[in-house]
Structure formats: C-alpha cells, structure tokens
CSV table of C-alpha atoms in Angstrom, one decimal:
chain,number,residue,atom,x,y,z
A,401,MET,CA,20.1,-21.0,133.7
A,402,GLY,CA,18.7,-19.2,130.6
A,403,VAL,CA,17.0,-21.0,127.9
A,404,ASP,CA,17.2,-19.7,124.3
A,405,ARG,CA,13.9,-20.1,122.6
A,406,GLU,CA,13.3,-19.5,118.9
A,407,VAL,CA,9.9,-17.9,118.4
A,408,PRO,CA,8.0,-19.4,115.5
A,409,GLU,CA,7.0,-16.9,112.8
A,410,ALA,CA,3.3,-17.5,113.6
A,411,GLU,CA,3.8,-16.2,117.1
A,412,GLU,CA,5.6,-13.1,115.9
A,413,GLY,CA,2.7,-11.3,114.3
A,414,ALA,CA,2.6,-9.0,111.3
A,415,GLY,CA,5.6,-6.8,110.4
A,416,GLY,CA,8.5,-9.2,110.5
A,417,SER,CA,10.3,-11.5,112.8
A,418,HIS,CA,11.4,-10.7,116.4
A,419,THR,CA,14.9,-11.7,115.4
A,420,ALA,CA,15.0,-9.0,112.7
A,421,ARG,CA,13.6,-6.4,115.1
A,422,ALA,CA,16.2,-7.5,117.7
A,423,ARG,CA,18.9,-6.9,115.1
A,424,GLN,CA,17.6,-3.4,114.3
A,425,VAL,CA,17.5,-2.6,118.0
A,426,ALA,CA,21.0,-4.0,118.5
A,427,ASP,CA,22.2,-1.8,115.6
A,428,ALA,CA,20.6,1.3,117.2
A,429,VAL,CA,22.1,0.5,120.6
A,430,GLU,CA,25.5,0.1,119.0
A,431,ARG,CA,25.2,3.6,117.6
A,432,LEU,CA,23.9,5.0,120.9
A,433,VAL,CA,26.8,3.4,122.8
A,434,GLY,CA,29.2,5.0,120.3
A,435,LEU,CA,27.5,8.4,120.8
A,436,TRP,CA,27.5,7.8,124.6
A,437,THR,CA,31.2,6.8,124.6
A,438,SER,CA,32.4,9.7,122.4
A,439,ALA,CA,31.0,12.2,124.9
A,440,ALA,CA,33.3,10.8,127.6
A,441,GLU,CA,36.2,10.7,125.2
A,442,ALA,CA,35.7,14.4,124.3
A,443,VAL,CA,36.2,15.9,127.7
A,444,THR,CA,39.5,16.9,129.3
A,445,PRO,CA,40.9,14.8,130.8
A,446,ARG,CA,39.7,12.1,128.4
A,447,LEU,CA,37.9,9.3,130.3
A,448,SER,CA,37.8,5.7,129.5
A,449,ARG,CA,34.5,3.8,129.9
A,450,HIS,CA,35.9,2.2,133.1
A,451,GLN,CA,37.0,5.6,134.5
A,452,LEU,CA,33.6,7.1,133.8
A,453,ASN,CA,31.8,4.2,135.3
A,454,ALA,CA,34.0,4.5,138.5
A,455,LEU,CA,33.3,8.2,138.8
A,456,MET,CA,29.6,7.7,138.3
A,457,ALA,CA,29.5,4.9,140.9
A,458,VAL,CA,31.3,7.0,143.5
A,459,ARG,CA,29.0,9.9,142.8
A,460,HIS,CA,25.9,7.8,143.1
A,461,HIS,CA,26.9,5.7,146.2
A,462,ALA,CA,27.7,7.7,149.3
A,463,GLU,CA,30.5,6.3,151.5
A,464,LEU,CA,31.8,4.0,148.8
A,465,ASN,CA,35.2,2.5,149.7
A,466,LEU,CA,37.7,0.8,147.3
A,467,THR,CA,36.3,-2.7,148.0
A,468,ALA,CA,32.7,-1.7,147.4
A,469,LEU,CA,33.8,0.1,144.2
A,470,ALA,CA,35.5,-3.1,142.9
A,471,GLU,CA,32.4,-5.1,143.7
A,472,THR,CA,30.1,-2.4,142.0
A,473,LEU,CA,32.2,-2.4,138.9
A,474,GLY,CA,32.8,-6.2,138.9
A,475,ILE,CA,36.6,-5.8,138.8
A,476,ALA,CA,39.4,-7.1,141.0
A,477,LEU,CA,40.5,-5.0,143.9
A,478,PRO,CA,44.0,-4.3,142.4
A,479,ALA,CA,42.4,-3.1,139.2
A,480,ALA,CA,40.0,-0.8,141.2
A,481,SER,CA,43.0,0.6,143.1
A,482,ARG,CA,44.9,1.4,139.9
A,483,LEU,CA,41.7,3.0,138.4
A,484,CYS,CA,41.4,5.2,141.5
A,485,ASP,CA,45.1,6.0,141.4
A,486,ARG,CA,44.6,7.4,137.8
A,487,LEU,CA,41.5,9.3,138.7
A,488,GLU,CA,43.1,10.7,141.8
A,489,ALA,CA,46.2,11.8,139.8
A,490,ALA,CA,43.9,13.6,137.3
A,491,GLY,CA,42.2,15.4,140.2
A,492,LEU,CA,38.8,13.8,139.7
A,493,LEU,CA,38.7,11.6,142.7
A,494,GLU,CA,39.9,11.7,146.3
A,495,ARG,CA,40.4,9.3,149.1
A,496,VAL,CA,39.4,10.6,152.5
A,497,ILE,CA,39.2,9.2,155.9
A,498,HIS,CA,35.8,7.8,156.6
A,499,PRO,CA,34.0,10.1,159.2
A,500,ARG,CA,32.9,7.1,161.4
A,501,ASN,CA,35.7,4.7,160.8
A,502,ARG,CA,39.2,6.2,160.8
A,503,ARG,CA,40.7,3.0,159.5
A,504,GLU,CA,38.7,3.1,156.3
A,505,LEU,CA,39.2,5.3,153.3
A,506,GLN,CA,36.1,6.7,151.5
A,507,LEU,CA,36.1,7.7,147.9
A,508,ARG,CA,34.7,11.1,146.8
A,509,VAL,CA,34.4,12.8,143.4
A,510,THR,CA,36.2,16.1,143.5
A,511,SER,CA,34.7,19.4,142.3
A,512,GLN,CA,36.7,19.0,139.1
A,513,GLY,CA,35.3,15.4,138.8
A,514,GLN,CA,31.8,16.8,139.2
A,515,ARG,CA,32.5,19.3,136.5
A,516,VAL,CA,33.8,16.6,134.1
A,517,LEU,CA,30.7,14.4,134.8
A,518,ALA,CA,28.4,17.4,134.1
A,519,GLU,CA,30.3,18.1,130.9
A,520,VAL,CA,29.9,14.5,129.8
A,521,ALA,CA,26.1,14.6,130.6
A,522,ASP,CA,25.8,17.9,128.6
A,523,ARG,CA,27.6,16.5,125.6
A,524,ARG,CA,25.4,13.4,125.7
A,525,SER,CA,22.3,15.5,125.8
A,526,ILE,CA,23.4,17.7,123.0
A,527,SER,CA,24.3,14.7,120.8
A,528,LEU,CA,21.0,13.0,121.5
A,529,ALA,CA,19.1,16.2,120.9
A,530,ALA,CA,20.7,16.5,117.5
A,531,VAL,CA,19.6,13.0,116.6
A,532,PHE,CA,16.1,13.7,117.8
A,533,ALA,CA,16.0,16.9,115.8
A,534,ALA,CA,16.8,14.9,112.7
A,535,MET,CA,13.8,12.7,113.3
A,536,THR,CA,10.2,13.5,112.3
A,537,PRO,CA,7.8,14.3,115.1
A,538,ALA,CA,6.0,11.1,114.3
A,539,ALA,CA,9.2,9.1,114.6
A,540,ARG,CA,10.0,10.7,117.9
A,541,THR,CA,6.6,9.9,119.2
A,542,SER,CA,6.9,6.3,118.0
A,543,LEU,CA,10.3,6.0,119.7
A,544,GLU,CA,9.0,7.3,123.0
A,545,GLN,CA,6.0,4.9,122.8
A,546,GLY,CA,8.3,2.0,121.9
A,547,LEU,CA,10.7,2.7,124.7
A,548,GLN,CA,7.8,2.9,127.2
A,549,ALA,CA,6.5,-0.4,125.9
A,550,PHE,CA,9.9,-2.0,126.2
A,551,HIS,CA,10.3,-0.8,129.8
A,552,GLU,CA,6.9,-2.2,130.7
A,553,ALA,CA,7.6,-5.6,129.0
A,554,TYR,CA,11.0,-5.8,130.6
A,555,ASP,CA,9.6,-5.0,134.1
A,556,ALA,CA,6.7,-7.4,133.7
A,557,ARG,CA,8.9,-10.3,132.8
A,558,GLY,CA,10.9,-10.1,136.0
A,559,ASP,CA,13.8,-12.6,135.9
A,560,TRP,CA,15.4,-12.5,132.4
A,561,ASN,CA,17.9,-15.2,133.4
A,562,ALA,CA,15.3,-17.9,133.8
C-alpha cells in the first residue's frame, strides 16, 4: 500500500518545492503524450491508443496469443478479441496457427502493420526533433542530464508502491 508523504519545504532545498516541480513535469508529460498520441492519429489507418498498444505488444512479444495480449494490455478477453478483429480487418494484424500447438492461434503484425508502426515512430521522432530544435543547446543538455538523474533515482528507489 502506498503512503503519500508531504515533503517539508526544509527538505526540498533551494529552487522551489517538489510539488511545484512535479506539476511542471506533469505539464510537460501531458504535452509529450499529446505529441505522442497525435503521431498515431496521423497515420492511415488512424490508430487509437489501444490499437497502437496492441500492435506494439504483438510486435515485441513473440508467440503472443489472444489471452496473453489481454493480460499484457490489462483488458478483458472479449475486448482484446474485438481489438484484434479491428486490427485484422485493417490488415495490420493476423492470427495464424501456432507452429508448435495447432489448437492455439498466434498473433502477428503484418507487413502493413510494421509499416504503420514505423511511420508512427518516424512521426514521433520528427515531432520530438522539432521541439528539441526550438530549445537552446544548454536547455537540451539540462534536459538530458535531468532525465538521466530521474532514471537513476527511479531505479534506485525500487518499489514505488511501498
């Protein structure tokens, strides 16, 4: 069970409160998610967040079946089945007989699905590059250092639910 703990100002150090920093990061993440989502919405066929997540999960996990996809995405099996139906109808996903278990269907991203995923990745990179280009070199360096420090602090903490 997580415990919310308000950090006293004295522990926060110079430069403002952790809460204010957290709000700034939350605002930046919100903008990043918008940029991220718009890349998937700009491809043809247009992909919802769930469809994109499903395609990416299938691409990253070899031999994924419908049950495993539902578990991976945290959705019910009927919802996963409908999601796959739509992706299959769009030519982005296929269900094939598992090579070692003929009673099981395996999910695979089609070549068209691979092209769509590559286009989404390209659009995301171009959008991020445009934002980075608008930043000063010092700001880009600060961002890189800040992200690295965030990763290190996150990894060092371990269980964030405790």
